[in-house]
Amino acid sequence: MGKRSSSLLLAVALLSLSTASARKCELQGLWRNELGSNMTLSALDDAGAFVGSYHTAVAATNKRILVSPLKGVQQHPSAKGPVTFGFTVQWQFAGSITVFVGQCFVDRGGKETLETTWLLREEVASRRDSWKATRIGTNVFTRLK
Ligand code: BTN
Protein backbone atom coordinates (compact mmCIF):
# COMPACT_ATOMS: atom_id res chain seq x y z
CA MET A 1 0.00 0.00 0.00
CA GLY A 2 1.30 3.45 -0.93
CA LYS A 3 2.08 6.20 1.57
CA ARG A 4 -0.87 8.24 0.37
CA SER A 5 -3.47 5.51 0.73
CA SER A 6 -2.23 4.49 4.19
CA SER A 7 -2.45 8.14 5.35
CA LEU A 8 -5.96 8.29 3.92
CA LEU A 9 -6.91 5.08 5.76
CA LEU A 10 -5.49 6.46 9.01
CA ALA A 11 -7.43 9.71 8.57
CA VAL A 12 -10.69 7.81 7.96
CA ALA A 13 -10.08 5.61 11.02
CA LEU A 14 -9.34 8.62 13.24
CA LEU A 15 -12.38 10.47 11.93
CA SER A 16 -14.72 7.54 12.63
CA LEU A 17 -13.26 7.14 16.14
CA SER A 18 -13.76 10.79 16.98
CA THR A 19 -17.28 10.72 15.50
CA ALA A 20 -18.24 7.75 17.69
CA SER A 21 -16.86 9.29 20.89
CA ALA A 22 -18.54 12.65 20.18
CA ARG A 23 -21.88 10.99 19.46
CA LYS A 24 -24.78 12.63 21.09
CA CYS A 25 -26.23 10.75 24.05
CA GLU A 26 -29.96 10.36 23.47
CA LEU A 27 -32.10 9.43 26.46
CA GLN A 28 -35.19 8.72 24.36
CA GLY A 29 -35.85 5.01 23.86
CA LEU A 30 -36.23 1.69 25.64
CA TRP A 31 -33.60 0.79 28.28
CA ARG A 32 -32.91 -2.26 30.49
CA ASN A 33 -30.79 -2.46 33.64
CA GLU A 34 -28.82 -5.34 35.15
CA LEU A 35 -31.81 -6.37 37.31
CA GLY A 36 -33.96 -6.82 34.20
CA SER A 37 -36.05 -3.67 34.79
CA ASN A 38 -37.21 -1.88 31.64
CA MET A 39 -37.96 1.77 31.15
CA THR A 40 -39.15 3.85 28.23
CA LEU A 41 -38.10 7.49 27.98
CA SER A 42 -39.79 10.08 25.76
CA ALA A 43 -38.14 12.75 23.64
CA LEU A 44 -37.02 15.88 25.49
CA ASP A 45 -39.09 19.05 25.44
CA ASP A 46 -37.37 22.41 24.85
CA ALA A 47 -36.43 22.69 28.53
CA GLY A 48 -34.87 19.21 28.63
CA ALA A 49 -37.80 17.61 30.45
CA PHE A 50 -38.96 14.08 29.62
CA VAL A 51 -41.54 11.56 30.81
CA GLY A 52 -41.64 7.79 30.68
CA SER A 53 -42.68 4.54 32.24
CA TYR A 54 -40.78 2.09 34.44
CA HIS A 55 -41.38 -1.63 34.70
CA THR A 56 -39.30 -2.84 37.62
CA ALA A 57 -38.20 -6.49 37.71
CA VAL A 58 -37.88 -6.46 41.51
CA ALA A 59 -39.73 -4.87 44.42
CA ALA A 60 -39.39 -4.47 48.17
CA THR A 61 -43.08 -5.35 48.60
CA ASN A 62 -45.01 -8.53 47.81
CA LYS A 63 -47.62 -6.59 45.87
CA ARG A 64 -48.15 -7.23 42.18
CA ILE A 65 -45.74 -5.04 40.21
CA LEU A 66 -47.38 -2.40 38.00
CA VAL A 67 -45.77 -0.30 35.29
CA SER A 68 -45.21 3.12 36.86
CA PRO A 69 -44.80 6.65 35.48
CA LEU A 70 -41.63 8.71 35.69
CA LYS A 71 -40.74 12.36 35.13
CA GLY A 72 -37.25 13.71 34.60
CA VAL A 73 -35.00 16.40 33.26
CA GLN A 74 -31.73 16.35 31.35
CA GLN A 75 -29.05 18.99 31.72
CA HIS A 76 -27.97 20.84 28.53
CA PRO A 77 -30.68 19.44 26.22
CA SER A 78 -28.75 20.19 23.03
CA ALA A 79 -25.34 19.05 24.30
CA LYS A 80 -23.18 16.48 22.52
CA GLY A 81 -21.41 13.76 24.50
CA PRO A 82 -22.08 12.83 28.13
CA VAL A 83 -25.20 14.38 29.66
CA THR A 84 -26.44 14.36 33.24
CA PHE A 85 -30.07 13.74 34.11
CA GLY A 86 -32.43 12.90 36.94
CA PHE A 87 -35.89 11.36 37.14
CA THR A 88 -38.45 10.30 39.72
CA VAL A 89 -40.58 7.15 39.58
CA GLN A 90 -43.95 7.26 41.33
CA TRP A 91 -44.64 3.58 42.03
CA GLN A 92 -48.25 2.60 41.35
CA PHE A 93 -48.21 -0.48 43.62
CA ALA A 94 -46.34 0.80 46.70
CA GLY A 95 -46.14 3.93 48.84
CA SER A 96 -42.50 4.44 47.91
CA ILE A 97 -40.79 6.85 45.53
CA THR A 98 -37.45 6.37 43.76
CA VAL A 99 -35.25 9.15 42.40
CA PHE A 100 -32.48 8.36 39.95
CA VAL A 101 -29.57 10.61 38.94
CA GLY A 102 -27.14 9.65 36.26
CA GLN A 103 -25.05 10.30 33.24
CA CYS A 104 -25.24 8.96 29.72
CA PHE A 105 -22.04 7.70 28.07
CA VAL A 106 -21.30 6.53 24.54
CA ASP A 107 -18.28 4.28 24.03
CA ARG A 108 -16.05 4.21 20.97
CA GLY A 109 -18.21 1.58 19.36
CA GLY A 110 -21.30 3.77 19.81
CA LYS A 111 -22.74 1.71 22.69
CA GLU A 112 -24.77 3.86 25.08
CA THR A 113 -24.85 3.33 28.84
CA LEU A 114 -26.79 5.14 31.54
CA GLU A 115 -24.82 5.04 34.80
CA THR A 116 -27.25 5.83 37.61
CA THR A 117 -27.49 6.09 41.38
CA TRP A 118 -30.88 5.87 43.07
CA LEU A 119 -32.53 6.62 46.40
CA LEU A 120 -35.71 4.78 47.30
CA ARG A 121 -37.85 6.29 50.04
CA GLU A 122 -40.21 3.78 51.55
CA GLU A 123 -43.38 4.74 53.40
CA VAL A 124 -43.08 3.99 57.11
CA ALA A 125 -45.79 4.04 59.78
CA SER A 126 -44.15 6.52 62.12
CA ARG A 127 -41.38 9.07 62.38
CA ARG A 128 -39.53 6.71 64.70
CA ASP A 129 -39.05 4.38 61.70
CA SER A 130 -37.75 7.11 59.41
CA TRP A 131 -34.12 6.07 59.94
CA LYS A 132 -34.68 2.83 57.99
CA ALA A 133 -36.86 4.23 55.23
CA THR A 134 -34.23 5.06 52.60
CA ARG A 135 -32.27 2.65 50.42
CA ILE A 136 -29.49 3.61 48.02
CA GLY A 137 -28.07 1.75 45.05
CA THR A 138 -26.77 1.93 41.52
CA ASN A 139 -28.12 0.69 38.20
CA VAL A 140 -26.56 0.55 34.75
CA PHE A 141 -28.94 0.73 31.79
CA THR A 142 -28.23 -0.27 28.22
CA ARG A 143 -30.39 0.48 25.20
CA LEU A 144 -32.85 -2.11 23.89
CA LYS A 145 -34.36 0.19 21.25
C1 BTN B 1 -40.87 -0.72 45.92
O1 BTN B 1 -40.60 -1.91 46.04
O2 BTN B 1 -41.04 0.02 46.91
C2 BTN B 1 -41.06 -0.13 44.55
C3 BTN B 1 -40.19 -0.73 43.51
C4 BTN B 1 -38.73 -0.33 43.66
C5 BTN B 1 -37.83 -0.93 42.61
C6 BTN B 1 -36.40 -0.51 42.80
S1 BTN B 1 -36.05 1.13 42.29
C7 BTN B 1 -34.34 0.86 42.38
C8 BTN B 1 -34.07 -0.55 41.89
N1 BTN B 1 -33.88 -0.57 40.45
C9 BTN B 1 -34.85 -1.23 39.84
O3 BTN B 1 -34.89 -1.38 38.61
N2 BTN B 1 -35.76 -1.66 40.71
C10 BTN B 1 -35.37 -1.37 42.07
CSV table of C-alpha atoms and ligand atoms in Angstrom, one decimal:
chain,number,residue,atom,x,y,z
A,1,MET,CA,0.0,0.0,0.0
A,2,GLY,CA,1.3,3.4,-0.9
A,3,LYS,CA,2.1,6.2,1.6
A,4,ARG,CA,-0.9,8.2,0.4
A,5,SER,CA,-3.5,5.5,0.7
A,6,SER,CA,-2.2,4.5,4.2
A,7,SER,CA,-2.4,8.1,5.4
A,8,LEU,CA,-6.0,8.3,3.9
A,9,LEU,CA,-6.9,5.1,5.8
A,10,LEU,CA,-5.5,6.5,9.0
A,11,ALA,CA,-7.4,9.7,8.6
A,12,VAL,CA,-10.7,7.8,8.0
A,13,ALA,CA,-10.1,5.6,11.0
A,14,LEU,CA,-9.3,8.6,13.2
A,15,LEU,CA,-12.4,10.5,11.9
A,16,SER,CA,-14.7,7.5,12.6
A,17,LEU,CA,-13.3,7.1,16.1
A,18,SER,CA,-13.8,10.8,17.0
A,19,THR,CA,-17.3,10.7,15.5
A,20,ALA,CA,-18.2,7.7,17.7
A,21,SER,CA,-16.9,9.3,20.9
A,22,ALA,CA,-18.5,12.6,20.2
A,23,ARG,CA,-21.9,11.0,19.5
A,24,LYS,CA,-24.8,12.6,21.1
A,25,CYS,CA,-26.2,10.7,24.0
A,26,GLU,CA,-30.0,10.4,23.5
A,27,LEU,CA,-32.1,9.4,26.5
A,28,GLN,CA,-35.2,8.7,24.4
A,29,GLY,CA,-35.9,5.0,23.9
A,30,LEU,CA,-36.2,1.7,25.6
A,31,TRP,CA,-33.6,0.8,28.3
A,32,ARG,CA,-32.9,-2.3,30.5
A,33,ASN,CA,-30.8,-2.5,33.6
A,34,GLU,CA,-28.8,-5.3,35.2
A,35,LEU,CA,-31.8,-6.4,37.3
A,36,GLY,CA,-34.0,-6.8,34.2
A,37,SER,CA,-36.0,-3.7,34.8
A,38,ASN,CA,-37.2,-1.9,31.6
A,39,MET,CA,-38.0,1.8,31.1
A,40,THR,CA,-39.2,3.8,28.2
A,41,LEU,CA,-38.1,7.5,28.0
A,42,SER,CA,-39.8,10.1,25.8
A,43,ALA,CA,-38.1,12.8,23.6
A,44,LEU,CA,-37.0,15.9,25.5
A,45,ASP,CA,-39.1,19.0,25.4
A,46,ASP,CA,-37.4,22.4,24.8
A,47,ALA,CA,-36.4,22.7,28.5
A,48,GLY,CA,-34.9,19.2,28.6
A,49,ALA,CA,-37.8,17.6,30.4
A,50,PHE,CA,-39.0,14.1,29.6
A,51,VAL,CA,-41.5,11.6,30.8
A,52,GLY,CA,-41.6,7.8,30.7
A,53,SER,CA,-42.7,4.5,32.2
A,54,TYR,CA,-40.8,2.1,34.4
A,55,HIS,CA,-41.4,-1.6,34.7
A,56,THR,CA,-39.3,-2.8,37.6
A,57,ALA,CA,-38.2,-6.5,37.7
A,58,VAL,CA,-37.9,-6.5,41.5
A,59,ALA,CA,-39.7,-4.9,44.4
A,60,ALA,CA,-39.4,-4.5,48.2
A,61,THR,CA,-43.1,-5.4,48.6
A,62,ASN,CA,-45.0,-8.5,47.8
A,63,LYS,CA,-47.6,-6.6,45.9
A,64,ARG,CA,-48.2,-7.2,42.2
A,65,ILE,CA,-45.7,-5.0,40.2
A,66,LEU,CA,-47.4,-2.4,38.0
A,67,VAL,CA,-45.8,-0.3,35.3
A,68,SER,CA,-45.2,3.1,36.9
A,69,PRO,CA,-44.8,6.7,35.5
A,70,LEU,CA,-41.6,8.7,35.7
A,71,LYS,CA,-40.7,12.4,35.1
A,72,GLY,CA,-37.3,13.7,34.6
A,73,VAL,CA,-35.0,16.4,33.3
A,74,GLN,CA,-31.7,16.3,31.4
A,75,GLN,CA,-29.0,19.0,31.7
A,76,HIS,CA,-28.0,20.8,28.5
A,77,PRO,CA,-30.7,19.4,26.2
A,78,SER,CA,-28.7,20.2,23.0
A,79,ALA,CA,-25.3,19.0,24.3
A,80,LYS,CA,-23.2,16.5,22.5
A,81,GLY,CA,-21.4,13.8,24.5
A,82,PRO,CA,-22.1,12.8,28.1
A,83,VAL,CA,-25.2,14.4,29.7
A,84,THR,CA,-26.4,14.4,33.2
A,85,PHE,CA,-30.1,13.7,34.1
A,86,GLY,CA,-32.4,12.9,36.9
A,87,PHE,CA,-35.9,11.4,37.1
A,88,THR,CA,-38.5,10.3,39.7
A,89,VAL,CA,-40.6,7.1,39.6
A,90,GLN,CA,-44.0,7.3,41.3
A,91,TRP,CA,-44.6,3.6,42.0
A,92,GLN,CA,-48.2,2.6,41.4
A,93,PHE,CA,-48.2,-0.5,43.6
A,94,ALA,CA,-46.3,0.8,46.7
A,95,GLY,CA,-46.1,3.9,48.8
A,96,SER,CA,-42.5,4.4,47.9
A,97,ILE,CA,-40.8,6.8,45.5
A,98,THR,CA,-37.5,6.4,43.8
A,99,VAL,CA,-35.3,9.2,42.4
A,100,PHE,CA,-32.5,8.4,40.0
A,101,VAL,CA,-29.6,10.6,38.9
A,102,GLY,CA,-27.1,9.6,36.3
A,103,GLN,CA,-25.1,10.3,33.2
A,104,CYS,CA,-25.2,9.0,29.7
A,105,PHE,CA,-22.0,7.7,28.1
A,106,VAL,CA,-21.3,6.5,24.5
A,107,ASP,CA,-18.3,4.3,24.0
A,108,ARG,CA,-16.1,4.2,21.0
A,109,GLY,CA,-18.2,1.6,19.4
A,110,GLY,CA,-21.3,3.8,19.8
A,111,LYS,CA,-22.7,1.7,22.7
A,112,GLU,CA,-24.8,3.9,25.1
A,113,THR,CA,-24.8,3.3,28.8
A,114,LEU,CA,-26.8,5.1,31.5
A,115,GLU,CA,-24.8,5.0,34.8
A,116,THR,CA,-27.3,5.8,37.6
A,117,THR,CA,-27.5,6.1,41.4
A,118,TRP,CA,-30.9,5.9,43.1
A,119,LEU,CA,-32.5,6.6,46.4
A,120,LEU,CA,-35.7,4.8,47.3
A,121,ARG,CA,-37.9,6.3,50.0
A,122,GLU,CA,-40.2,3.8,51.5
A,123,GLU,CA,-43.4,4.7,53.4
A,124,VAL,CA,-43.1,4.0,57.1
A,125,ALA,CA,-45.8,4.0,59.8
A,126,SER,CA,-44.1,6.5,62.1
A,127,ARG,CA,-41.4,9.1,62.4
A,128,ARG,CA,-39.5,6.7,64.7
A,129,ASP,CA,-39.1,4.4,61.7
A,130,SER,CA,-37.8,7.1,59.4
A,131,TRP,CA,-34.1,6.1,59.9
A,132,LYS,CA,-34.7,2.8,58.0
A,133,ALA,CA,-36.9,4.2,55.2
A,134,THR,CA,-34.2,5.1,52.6
A,135,ARG,CA,-32.3,2.6,50.4
A,136,ILE,CA,-29.5,3.6,48.0
A,137,GLY,CA,-28.1,1.8,45.1
A,138,THR,CA,-26.8,1.9,41.5
A,139,ASN,CA,-28.1,0.7,38.2
A,140,VAL,CA,-26.6,0.6,34.8
A,141,PHE,CA,-28.9,0.7,31.8
A,142,THR,CA,-28.2,-0.3,28.2
A,143,ARG,CA,-30.4,0.5,25.2
A,144,LEU,CA,-32.9,-2.1,23.9
A,145,LYS,CA,-34.4,0.2,21.3
B,1,BTN,C1,-40.9,-0.7,45.9
B,1,BTN,O1,-40.6,-1.9,46.0
B,1,BTN,O2,-41.0,0.0,46.9
B,1,BTN,C2,-41.1,-0.1,44.6
B,1,BTN,C3,-40.2,-0.7,43.5
B,1,BTN,C4,-38.7,-0.3,43.7
B,1,BTN,C5,-37.8,-0.9,42.6
B,1,BTN,C6,-36.4,-0.5,42.8
B,1,BTN,S1,-36.0,1.1,42.3
B,1,BTN,C7,-34.3,0.9,42.4
B,1,BTN,C8,-34.1,-0.6,41.9
B,1,BTN,N1,-33.9,-0.6,40.5
B,1,BTN,C9,-34.8,-1.2,39.8
B,1,BTN,O3,-34.9,-1.4,38.6
B,1,BTN,N2,-35.8,-1.7,40.7
B,1,BTN,C10,-35.4,-1.4,42.1
